Amino acid sequence: MFEPTSNRSETGAQPEAGSGPRHVAIIMDGNGRWAQSRGRPRLFGHHAGAKRVREIVEACPDLGVEYLTIFAFSTENWKRTQTEVAGLMSLFRRYITSQARDLKDNGVRVRFIGDRVKLEKSLVRMMDDLEALTEDNTRVNLTVAINYGGRDEVARATKRLAQDVAAGRLDPESIDEETLPKYLDTCLLPDPDLVIRTSGEARISNFLLWQSAYAEYEFIETLWPDFSPDVFGEVVAGYAGRDRRFGGARNA
Ligand code: FPP
């Protein structure tokens, strides 16, 4: 029923040392500071940030990145002012409406992760429609996290897992570390190889907690609206030089 969730290739091998990241996840931080440094409202920064998303998605195939997952709105972001929250929700709508055709024509498969229950029904419909419109695309897999929190995701997954146990569909004795990922929002995605956070903050802020167990992290100073495809290329190139050992020893 579920596709494999691990980073491993279909042959079961781990990614080759020195090769590029197959799955990059990005915490797009710094929109507010970028706008404020220009004397503009925070939403101006979010709009500039949304423009960057498109360029970064387009840069993926040349960099060998098959999966890009971006953190657009966290379960904690509801604490922001009503103006900012409403502005972000309206930006997501505008983005979907204006980009749908282009994403479809450019081979981008779009998925959304996060709890949709708290989102407005009209936005959820647009998200569903965009997922359906792009479901046959294979050039780049773009996953957008909206109302997403890693702990919330694990809690929701655990609830469904417990329901399967209670209904006799899952034997508790069979549960191992391959089981929970099948219930996560990311069940169809490989784990991220590289997690990038922009704007100089060195925190993971509840993003892909389970999935990033063996990811490499890059915390870079650049504010998200300044994160150009060139900067992206440099970060991806830096990843290729890392020695990922997945808990094993360095090869002699
Ligand atoms: C964090 O910067 C950014 C967000 C909470 C929103 C991210 C949204 C976008 C980049 C635009 C929309 C995305 C899509 C997919 C259309 P911040 O506001 O916390 O910045 P600050 O730390 O400087 O205040």
XYZ file of N, CA and C and ligand atoms in Angstrom:
780
model
N 0.825 -1.210 0.000
C 0.000 0.000 0.000
C 0.861 1.262 0.000
N 1.938 1.240 0.790
C 2.803 2.414 0.825
C 4.074 2.168 0.020
N 4.613 3.271 -0.548
C 5.898 3.152 -1.242
C 7.027 3.270 -0.218
N 8.251 2.879 -0.589
C 9.350 2.953 0.374
C 9.565 4.374 0.869
N 9.951 4.522 2.121
C 10.116 5.857 2.683
C 11.574 6.185 2.961
N 12.441 5.230 2.825
C 13.819 5.521 3.222
C 14.567 6.176 2.078
N 15.770 6.645 2.406
C 16.642 7.290 1.445
C 17.260 6.326 0.483
N 17.137 5.077 0.829
C 17.877 4.097 0.058
C 17.281 3.954 -1.325
N 18.134 3.637 -2.278
C 17.660 3.476 -3.640
C 16.901 2.163 -3.739
N 16.304 1.933 -4.911
C 15.524 0.710 -5.047
C 16.371 -0.549 -4.860
N 17.681 -0.426 -5.041
C 18.549 -1.586 -4.841
C 18.889 -1.759 -3.373
N 18.417 -0.844 -2.511
C 18.707 -0.964 -1.088
C 20.005 -0.286 -0.700
N 20.721 0.291 -1.668
C 22.010 0.925 -1.352
C 21.792 2.320 -0.785
N 22.722 2.768 0.075
C 22.662 4.130 0.563
C 23.212 5.047 -0.517
N 22.880 6.389 -0.446
C 23.399 7.287 -1.475
C 24.923 7.231 -1.490
N 25.492 7.337 -2.695
C 26.956 7.283 -2.821
C 27.602 8.465 -2.131
N 28.728 8.213 -1.437
C 29.470 9.314 -0.823
C 29.919 10.258 -1.929
N 29.783 11.553 -1.690
C 30.247 12.525 -2.673
C 29.221 12.869 -3.727
N 28.092 12.150 -3.755
C 27.088 12.510 -4.754
C 26.202 13.612 -4.175
N 25.415 14.235 -5.053
C 24.586 15.358 -4.607
C 23.374 14.891 -3.825
N 22.688 15.819 -3.151
C 21.504 15.434 -2.391
C 20.316 15.163 -3.312
N 19.670 14.059 -3.065
C 18.482 13.730 -3.860
C 17.277 14.530 -3.348
N 17.233 14.693 -2.029
C 16.105 15.393 -1.409
C 16.636 16.534 -0.541
N 16.260 17.744 -0.888
C 16.655 18.920 -0.100
C 15.407 19.492 0.563
N 15.503 19.772 1.855
C 14.400 20.420 2.579
C 14.888 21.800 3.024
N 14.003 22.781 2.933
C 14.443 24.152 3.250
C 13.493 24.824 4.245
N 14.091 25.379 5.299
C 13.366 26.255 6.224
C 13.623 27.676 5.717
N 12.586 28.238 5.107
C 12.747 29.532 4.409
C 12.577 30.663 5.421
N 13.666 31.067 6.033
C 13.559 32.047 7.118
C 14.171 33.379 6.693
N 13.641 34.458 7.272
C 14.248 35.775 7.070
C 13.428 36.741 6.232
N 12.220 36.329 5.837
C 11.387 37.232 5.024
C 11.072 38.523 5.769
N 10.733 38.376 7.061
C 10.334 39.543 7.855
C 11.481 40.535 7.980
N 12.671 40.029 8.319
C 13.838 40.912 8.480
C 14.213 41.559 7.147
N 14.080 40.801 6.078
C 14.408 41.325 4.745
C 13.507 42.524 4.435
N 12.218 42.378 4.744
C 11.265 43.479 4.477
C 11.529 44.657 5.417
N 11.709 44.335 6.701
C 11.868 45.407 7.679
C 13.136 46.225 7.404
N 14.177 45.574 6.908
C 15.412 46.315 6.610
C 15.207 47.281 5.437
N 14.111 47.093 4.727
C 13.777 47.996 3.617
C 12.640 48.938 3.991
N 12.284 48.924 5.288
C 11.200 49.786 5.757
C 9.833 49.362 5.230
N 9.682 48.100 4.907
C 8.426 47.599 4.338
C 7.780 46.617 5.313
N 6.445 46.395 5.158
C 5.774 45.427 6.044
C 6.261 43.996 5.799
N 6.096 43.163 6.807
C 6.586 41.787 6.731
C 6.036 41.031 5.514
N 4.779 41.315 5.163
C 4.188 40.580 4.033
C 4.918 40.864 2.718
N 5.518 42.040 2.622
C 6.328 42.354 1.440
C 7.456 41.321 1.311
N 8.031 40.975 2.458
C 9.092 39.960 2.465
C 8.565 38.586 2.063
N 7.364 38.248 2.520
C 6.799 36.940 2.148
C 6.528 36.878 0.639
N 6.083 37.998 0.080
C 5.842 38.018 -1.373
C 7.158 37.840 -2.133
N 8.206 38.520 -1.651
C 9.523 38.355 -2.294
C 9.995 36.912 -2.130
N 9.700 36.331 -0.972
C 10.088 34.943 -0.711
C 9.364 33.981 -1.638
N 8.101 34.253 -1.903
C 7.327 33.369 -2.789
C 7.926 33.383 -4.201
N 8.419 34.547 -4.633
C 9.049 34.600 -5.978
C 10.285 33.700 -6.024
N 11.012 33.659 -4.934
C 12.221 32.815 -4.892
C 11.888 31.337 -5.025
N 10.737 30.949 -4.474
C 10.368 29.526 -4.491
C 10.418 28.997 -5.923
N 9.819 29.744 -6.829
C 9.749 29.292 -8.222
C 11.141 29.096 -8.827
N 12.029 30.060 -8.560
C 13.394 29.974 -9.118
C 14.150 28.782 -8.542
N 13.940 28.535 -7.263
C 14.667 27.439 -6.614
C 14.142 26.094 -7.118
N 12.830 26.010 -7.325
C 12.261 24.768 -7.882
C 12.864 24.523 -9.270
N 12.932 25.565 -10.072
C 13.451 25.427 -11.435
C 14.922 25.024 -11.456
N 15.653 25.418 -10.410
C 17.087 25.100 -10.367
C 17.338 23.630 -10.022
N 16.338 22.952 -9.478
C 16.556 21.588 -8.953
C 17.077 20.578 -9.979
N 16.437 20.449 -11.167
C 16.900 19.380 -12.066
C 18.377 19.492 -12.418
N 18.865 20.702 -12.694
C 20.281 20.850 -13.057
C 21.207 20.485 -11.909
N 20.708 20.603 -10.688
C 21.540 20.285 -9.519
C 21.373 18.824 -9.094
N 20.532 18.098 -9.827
C 20.311 16.684 -9.487
C 19.378 16.491 -8.307
N 18.665 17.555 -7.920
C 17.749 17.451 -6.775
C 16.384 16.975 -7.292
N 15.965 15.811 -6.853
C 14.685 15.257 -7.328
C 13.519 15.683 -6.439
N 13.813 15.910 -5.161
C 12.761 16.259 -4.194
C 13.151 17.544 -3.471
N 12.219 18.489 -3.442
C 12.430 19.729 -2.695
C 11.234 19.890 -1.754
N 11.522 20.034 -0.474
C 10.433 20.202 0.497
C 10.639 21.520 1.219
N 9.620 22.375 1.214
C 9.796 23.719 1.780
C 8.792 23.970 2.908
N 9.274 24.669 3.925
C 8.457 24.938 5.114
C 7.797 26.303 4.911
N 6.519 26.289 4.571
C 5.835 27.543 4.256
C 5.045 28.099 5.447
N 4.537 27.216 6.309
C 3.727 27.694 7.443
C 3.713 26.600 8.504
N 4.166 26.946 9.703
C 4.274 25.924 10.747
C 3.041 25.930 11.653
N 2.917 24.869 12.433
C 1.804 24.806 13.397
C 1.941 25.922 14.438
N 3.138 26.482 14.556
C 3.364 27.581 15.521
C 3.084 28.946 14.896
N 3.054 29.005 13.551
C 2.907 30.315 12.899
C 1.534 30.966 13.107
N 0.557 30.205 13.640
C -0.752 30.806 13.934
C -0.624 31.874 15.008
N 0.497 31.856 15.760
C 0.684 32.852 16.832
C 1.029 34.227 16.273
N 1.289 34.329 14.992
C 1.598 35.639 14.396
C 0.346 36.504 14.331
N 0.504 37.767 14.004
C -0.677 38.644 13.975
C -1.687 38.119 12.956
N -2.931 38.500 13.206
C -3.990 38.057 12.298
C -3.718 38.563 10.871
N -3.164 39.771 10.780
C -2.865 40.352 9.458
C -1.835 39.489 8.723
N -0.792 39.079 9.460
C 0.252 38.288 8.797
C -0.272 36.903 8.408
N -1.029 36.279 9.322
C -1.567 34.941 9.010
C -2.494 35.022 7.792
N -3.398 36.000 7.808
C -4.341 36.123 6.682
C -3.580 36.430 5.394
N -2.549 37.268 5.510
C -1.745 37.610 4.329
C -1.036 36.391 3.766
N -0.511 35.547 4.648
C 0.178 34.338 4.167
C -0.816 33.378 3.498
N -1.997 33.222 4.119
C -3.001 32.305 3.532
C -3.407 32.810 2.147
N -3.558 34.131 2.053
C -3.958 34.671 0.756
C -2.819 34.539 -0.257
N -1.569 34.647 0.239
C -0.415 34.436 -0.647
C -0.382 32.992 -1.162
N -0.699 32.020 -0.315
C -0.716 30.621 -0.776
C -1.768 30.447 -1.883
N -2.928 31.069 -1.654
C -3.990 30.975 -2.681
C -3.516 31.564 -4.009
N -2.966 32.784 -3.907
C -2.504 33.465 -5.116
C -1.430 32.661 -5.810
N -0.551 32.080 -4.997
C 0.553 31.315 -5.569
C 0.005 30.120 -6.343
N -0.932 29.418 -5.738
C -1.493 28.226 -6.399
C -2.183 28.642 -7.695
N -3.014 29.702 -7.607
C -3.756 30.136 -8.794
C -2.810 30.565 -9.907
N -1.789 31.351 -9.546
C -0.940 31.911 -10.602
C 0.081 30.902 -11.130
N 0.449 29.909 -10.321
C 1.542 29.016 -10.734
C 1.079 27.652 -11.233
N -0.201 27.315 -11.026
C -0.650 25.940 -11.298
C -0.276 25.470 -12.707
N -0.626 26.276 -13.706
C -0.399 25.870 -15.096
C 1.087 25.670 -15.384
N 1.842 26.648 -14.887
C 3.283 26.637 -15.104
C 3.949 25.417 -14.445
N 3.510 25.114 -13.230
C 4.061 23.958 -12.519
C 3.736 22.683 -13.289
N 2.502 22.600 -13.736
C 2.066 21.425 -14.508
C 2.921 21.292 -15.781
N 3.053 22.427 -16.529
C 3.770 22.372 -17.803
C 5.263 22.134 -17.637
N 5.786 22.455 -16.458
C 7.224 22.290 -16.248
C 7.583 21.010 -15.507
N 6.639 20.094 -15.429
C 6.960 18.767 -14.892
C 7.108 18.713 -13.387
N 6.553 19.717 -12.680
C 6.699 19.735 -11.223
C 5.504 19.023 -10.586
N 5.777 18.011 -9.796
C 4.714 17.351 -9.042
C 4.624 18.015 -7.668
N 3.460 18.530 -7.343
C 3.303 19.250 -6.075
C 2.524 18.389 -5.081
N 3.055 18.343 -3.864
C 2.328 17.702 -2.760
C 2.330 18.673 -1.589
N 1.362 18.513 -0.718
C 1.318 19.318 0.502
C 1.389 18.376 1.694
N 2.120 18.808 2.728
C 2.115 18.073 3.993
C 1.682 19.021 5.103
N 1.229 18.446 6.207
C 0.721 19.256 7.308
C -0.722 18.894 7.566
N -1.251 19.405 8.665
C -2.637 19.099 9.036
C -3.575 20.064 8.327
N -4.424 19.529 7.466
C -5.304 20.395 6.665
C -6.560 20.810 7.413
N -6.810 20.153 8.561
C -8.083 20.357 9.254
C -8.302 21.821 9.632
N -7.212 22.491 10.030
C -7.350 23.869 10.501
C -7.340 24.893 9.348
N -7.083 24.427 8.149
C -7.009 25.352 7.015
C -8.394 25.595 6.427
N -8.566 26.756 5.798
C -9.876 27.045 5.174
C -10.153 26.043 4.065
N -11.434 25.643 4.015
C -11.827 24.604 3.056
C -11.463 24.988 1.624
N -11.648 26.277 1.302
C -11.374 26.696 -0.080
C -9.889 26.520 -0.414
N -9.015 26.789 0.557
C -7.580 26.597 0.317
C -7.267 25.106 0.173
N -7.873 24.293 1.024
C -7.629 22.845 0.954
C -8.060 22.305 -0.415
N -9.182 22.827 -0.919
C -9.645 22.384 -2.248
C -8.601 22.727 -3.321
N -8.061 23.937 -3.209
C -7.043 24.348 -4.197
C -5.801 23.468 -4.094
N -5.436 23.118 -2.874
C -4.265 22.247 -2.673
C -4.534 20.872 -3.286
N -5.718 20.336 -3.007
C -6.093 19.017 -3.573
C -6.057 19.066 -5.097
N -6.617 20.157 -5.651
C -6.682 20.272 -7.119
C -5.284 20.347 -7.724
N -4.385 21.091 -7.058
C -3.025 21.208 -7.603
C -2.295 19.870 -7.516
N -2.528 19.139 -6.430
C -1.921 17.803 -6.324
C -2.424 16.905 -7.462
N -3.728 16.979 -7.720
C -4.304 16.124 -8.773
C -3.797 16.564 -10.151
N -3.734 17.876 -10.364
C -3.297 18.400 -11.666
C -1.876 17.962 -12.014
N -1.017 17.869 -10.985
C 0.405 17.610 -11.253
C 0.821 16.169 -10.932
N -0.149 15.300 -10.687
C 0.230 13.972 -10.156
C 1.014 13.104 -11.129
N 0.950 13.417 -12.430
C 1.721 12.604 -13.382
C 3.106 13.172 -13.651
N 3.417 14.319 -13.070
C 4.720 14.945 -13.320
C 5.829 14.219 -12.564
N 7.024 14.245 -13.172
C 8.135 13.498 -12.554
C 9.453 14.276 -12.531
N 9.475 15.482 -13.120
C 10.773 16.185 -13.246
C 11.302 16.637 -11.888
N 10.442 17.244 -11.087
C 10.805 17.665 -9.728
C 9.613 17.370 -8.821
N 9.895 16.937 -7.612
C 8.835 16.726 -6.620
C 8.905 17.851 -5.599
N 7.936 18.746 -5.666
C 7.904 19.871 -4.723
C 6.879 19.557 -3.637
N 7.324 19.563 -2.395
C 6.397 19.345 -1.277
C 6.364 20.609 -0.436
N 5.155 21.124 -0.226
C 5.003 22.370 0.518
C 4.363 22.043 1.869
N 5.052 22.431 2.937
C 4.536 22.164 4.284
C 3.711 23.361 4.758
N 2.415 23.125 4.936
C 1.516 24.188 5.406
C 0.759 23.669 6.628
N 0.737 24.455 7.671
C 0.258 24.004 8.989
C 0.926 22.679 9.353
N 2.235 22.689 9.206
C 3.034 21.499 9.471
C 3.868 21.683 10.742
N 3.914 20.650 11.556
C 4.825 20.590 12.698
C 5.254 19.136 12.837
N 6.525 18.901 13.059
C 7.019 17.531 13.145
C 6.370 16.755 14.284
N 6.223 17.392 15.438
C 5.613 16.684 16.571
C 4.146 16.405 16.292
N 3.469 17.383 15.697
C 2.055 17.199 15.360
C 1.908 16.042 14.361
N 2.808 15.988 13.387
C 2.757 14.927 12.381
C 2.932 13.548 13.045
N 3.912 13.452 13.974
C 4.138 12.171 14.645
C 2.922 11.805 15.504
N 2.331 12.812 16.152
C 1.139 12.533 16.975
C -0.023 12.049 16.100
N -0.228 12.726 14.951
C -1.327 12.289 14.062
C -1.056 10.884 13.521
N 0.217 10.635 13.180
C 0.576 9.311 12.653
C 0.344 8.239 13.721
N 0.724 8.561 14.958
C 0.580 7.582 16.045
C -0.891 7.265 16.280
N -1.708 8.291 16.167
C -3.153 8.062 16.364
C -3.679 7.060 15.328
N -3.269 7.253 14.080
C -3.770 6.346 13.032
C -3.182 4.940 13.211
N -1.934 4.909 13.638
C -1.307 3.598 13.891
C -2.064 2.876 15.013
N -2.392 3.621 16.068
C -3.109 3.016 17.202
C -4.497 2.541 16.759
N -5.124 3.320 15.863
C -6.435 2.894 15.357
C -6.311 1.572 14.596
N -5.222 1.422 13.823
C -5.016 0.170 13.080
C -4.783 -1.000 14.030
N -4.050 -0.732 15.128
C -3.838 -1.792 16.123
C -5.184 -2.172 16.748
N -5.947 -1.134 17.148
C -7.232 -1.392 17.822
C -8.197 -2.160 16.916
N -8.103 -1.882 15.612
C -9.025 -2.551 14.681
C -8.504 -3.911 14.231
N -7.322 -4.300 14.729
C -6.762 -5.609 14.368
C -6.059 -5.613 13.015
N -5.837 -4.435 12.442
C -5.168 -4.391 11.134
C -3.646 -4.393 11.271
N -3.153 -4.108 12.463
C -1.704 -4.037 12.668
C -1.355 -4.779 13.954
N -0.388 -5.718 13.827
C 0.070 -6.484 14.988
C 1.119 -5.653 15.729
N 0.873 -5.312 17.021
C 1.847 -4.479 17.741
C 3.247 -5.095 17.740
N 3.318 -6.428 17.719
C 4.633 -7.096 17.723
C 5.408 -6.827 16.439
N 4.697 -6.452 15.391
C 5.375 -6.239 14.096
C 5.924 -4.818 13.963
N 5.638 -3.945 14.947
C 6.036 -2.538 14.813
C 7.545 -2.390 14.992
N 8.166 -1.781 13.981
C 9.589 -1.449 14.083
C 9.784 -0.073 13.460
N 11.025 0.338 13.235
C 11.210 1.720 12.774
C 10.816 1.947 11.318
N 10.427 0.909 10.633
C 9.890 1.086 9.279
C 8.375 1.339 9.323
N 7.763 1.116 10.487
C 6.299 1.180 10.559
C 5.784 2.614 10.622
N 6.292 3.399 11.574
C 5.748 4.749 11.757
C 5.835 5.603 10.488
N 6.979 5.560 9.754
C 7.063 6.417 8.563
C 5.924 6.192 7.566
N 5.344 4.978 7.593
C 4.241 4.700 6.665
C 2.999 5.513 7.005
N 2.960 6.043 8.223
C 1.806 6.823 8.667
C 2.078 8.330 8.623
N 3.324 8.693 8.338
C 3.652 10.125 8.310
C 3.132 10.769 7.021
N 2.989 12.109 7.058
C 2.543 12.828 5.855
C 3.495 12.591 4.690
N 4.754 12.301 5.028
C 5.800 12.158 4.018
C 5.954 10.720 3.535
N 4.927 9.884 3.745
C 5.090 8.446 3.479
C 5.516 8.147 2.036
N 5.280 9.059 1.118
C 5.659 8.791 -0.270
C 7.002 9.397 -0.648
N 7.678 10.017 0.310
C 8.931 10.720 0.001
C 10.130 10.003 0.620
N 11.289 10.107 -0.030
C 12.502 9.637 0.654
C 12.842 10.616 1.782
N 13.679 10.191 2.720
C 14.111 11.123 3.768
C 14.973 12.221 3.157
N 14.967 13.420 3.762
C 15.849 14.465 3.215
C 17.318 14.127 3.450
N 18.149 14.455 2.453
C 19.591 14.292 2.597
C 20.208 15.554 3.186
N 19.616 16.687 2.837
C 20.173 17.974 3.230
C 19.037 18.887 3.667
N 19.188 19.484 4.857
C 18.216 20.475 5.330
C 18.937 21.822 5.403
N 18.376 22.800 4.718
C 18.979 24.139 4.701
C 18.074 25.075 5.487
N 18.654 25.898 6.353
C 17.877 26.979 6.960
C 18.573 28.290 6.632
N 17.811 29.211 6.116
C 18.367 30.519 5.787
C 18.245 31.449 6.986
N 18.927 32.570 6.915
C 18.812 33.717 7.829
C 19.632 33.628 9.103
N 20.540 32.676 9.175
C 21.485 32.662 10.289
C 20.997 32.015 11.569
N 19.748 31.554 11.612
C 19.264 30.882 12.832
C 19.633 29.399 12.742
N 20.207 28.869 13.831
C 20.602 27.451 13.827
C 19.608 26.638 14.660
N 18.389 26.537 14.142
C 17.339 25.733 14.807
C 16.604 24.941 13.740
N 15.971 23.837 14.163
C 15.205 23.091 13.157
C 13.705 23.337 13.288
N 13.297 23.981 14.368
C 11.914 24.476 14.492
C 10.850 23.456 14.116
N 11.023 22.207 14.586
C 9.921 21.253 14.453
C 9.691 20.800 13.003
N 10.732 20.898 12.177
C 10.594 20.549 10.757
C 11.143 19.140 10.505
N 10.337 18.255 9.983
C 10.749 16.911 9.550
C 11.609 16.199 10.603
N 11.110 16.180 11.829
C 11.908 15.670 12.950
C 12.326 14.216 12.758
N 11.368 13.390 12.413
C 11.667 11.963 12.240
C 12.533 11.758 10.993
N 12.148 12.435 9.931
C 12.743 12.182 8.621
C 14.194 12.655 8.534
N 14.578 13.627 9.367
C 15.913 14.235 9.241
C 16.954 13.591 10.146
N 16.661 12.406 10.660
C 17.566 11.773 11.628
C 19.009 11.700 11.120
N 19.171 11.458 9.826
C 20.530 11.348 9.280
C 20.833 12.429 8.243
N 20.012 13.465 8.210
C 20.240 14.528 7.216
C 21.469 15.353 7.596
N 22.076 15.955 6.595
C 23.094 16.976 6.828
C 22.355 18.308 6.962
N 22.906 19.193 7.795
C 22.276 20.511 7.980
C 23.191 21.610 7.465
N 22.611 22.624 6.859
C 23.355 23.827 6.466
C 22.580 25.023 6.977
N 23.180 25.767 7.870
C 22.562 27.008 8.347
C 23.311 28.160 7.692
N 22.631 28.882 6.844
C 23.353 29.929 6.117
C 22.789 31.307 6.441
N 23.631 32.329 6.329
C 23.262 33.686 6.749
C 22.248 34.344 5.815
N 22.281 33.993 4.553
C 21.418 34.629 3.548
C 19.947 34.609 3.973
N 19.267 35.748 3.839
C 17.821 35.786 4.120
C 17.093 35.133 2.936
N 15.972 34.485 3.220
C 15.318 33.707 2.159
C 15.084 34.510 0.862
N 14.586 35.765 0.914
C 14.347 36.453 -0.372
C 15.635 36.700 -1.173
N 16.802 36.568 -0.529
C 18.076 36.727 -1.250
C 18.664 35.381 -1.657
N 17.961 34.306 -1.375
C 18.494 32.958 -1.640
C 18.322 32.655 -3.142
N 19.333 32.990 -3.896
C 19.262 32.848 -5.357
C 19.624 31.420 -5.771
N 19.330 31.064 -7.019
C 19.772 29.753 -7.509
C 21.289 29.569 -7.394
N 22.071 30.654 -7.525
C 23.531 30.526 -7.380
C 23.903 30.116 -5.955
N 23.257 30.755 -4.968
C 23.537 30.400 -3.567
C 23.113 28.946 -3.332
N 21.964 28.580 -3.864
C 21.469 27.197 -3.736
C 22.509 26.227 -4.310
N 23.012 26.553 -5.486
C 24.016 25.700 -6.136
C 25.258 25.537 -5.268
N 25.674 26.628 -4.621
C 26.871 26.547 -3.768
C 26.629 25.627 -2.571
N 25.440 25.752 -1.973
C 25.142 24.914 -0.800
C 25.075 23.441 -1.213
N 24.460 23.187 -2.346
C 24.357 21.799 -2.822
C 25.750 21.251 -3.144
N 26.597 22.080 -3.743
C 27.960 21.632 -4.060
C 28.718 21.325 -2.765
N 28.497 22.111 -1.723
C 29.162 21.881 -0.438
C 28.752 20.549 0.158
N 27.512 20.170 -0.050
C 27.013 18.879 0.467
C 27.790 17.712 -0.138
N 28.102 17.831 -1.421
C 28.758 16.707 -2.116
C 30.109 16.374 -1.486
N 30.701 17.356 -0.797
C 32.000 17.106 -0.175
C 31.896 16.454 1.193
N 30.684 16.272 1.703
C 30.540 15.718 3.057
C 30.613 14.200 3.063
N 31.067 13.673 4.166
C 31.206 12.224 4.307
C 30.073 11.738 5.201
N 29.030 11.187 4.600
C 27.875 10.726 5.393
C 28.104 9.290 5.784
N 28.099 9.038 7.069
C 28.454 7.684 7.519
C 27.265 6.921 8.096
N 26.123 7.584 8.255
C 24.919 6.908 8.767
C 25.233 6.063 10.006
N 26.083 6.593 10.868
C 26.418 5.889 12.096
C 27.558 4.910 11.953
N 28.016 4.663 10.720
C 29.134 3.747 10.532
C 30.466 4.478 10.681
N 31.556 3.740 10.534
C 32.877 4.348 10.685
C 33.369 4.898 9.343
N 34.280 5.867 9.418
C 34.886 6.416 8.206
C 35.663 5.304 7.489
N 35.539 5.248 6.148
C 36.298 4.217 5.420
C 37.779 4.558 5.471
N 38.610 3.549 5.693
C 40.050 3.821 5.789
C 40.590 4.193 4.424
C 9.813 32.748 7.814
O 10.358 34.049 7.749
C 8.913 32.564 6.695
C 7.627 32.140 6.797
C 6.978 31.826 8.078
C 6.769 32.026 5.619
C 7.403 31.354 4.445
C 6.624 31.714 3.254
C 7.160 32.040 2.048
C 8.585 31.988 1.710
C 6.346 32.518 0.957
C 5.264 31.657 0.472
C 5.585 30.302 0.053
C 4.937 29.704 -0.942
C 5.077 28.263 -1.169
C 4.089 30.446 -1.855
P 10.040 35.036 8.942
O 8.814 35.805 8.602
O 9.989 34.298 10.223
O 11.288 35.972 8.899
P 11.950 36.708 10.146
O 12.596 35.634 10.972
O 12.940 37.603 9.483
O 10.885 37.450 10.873
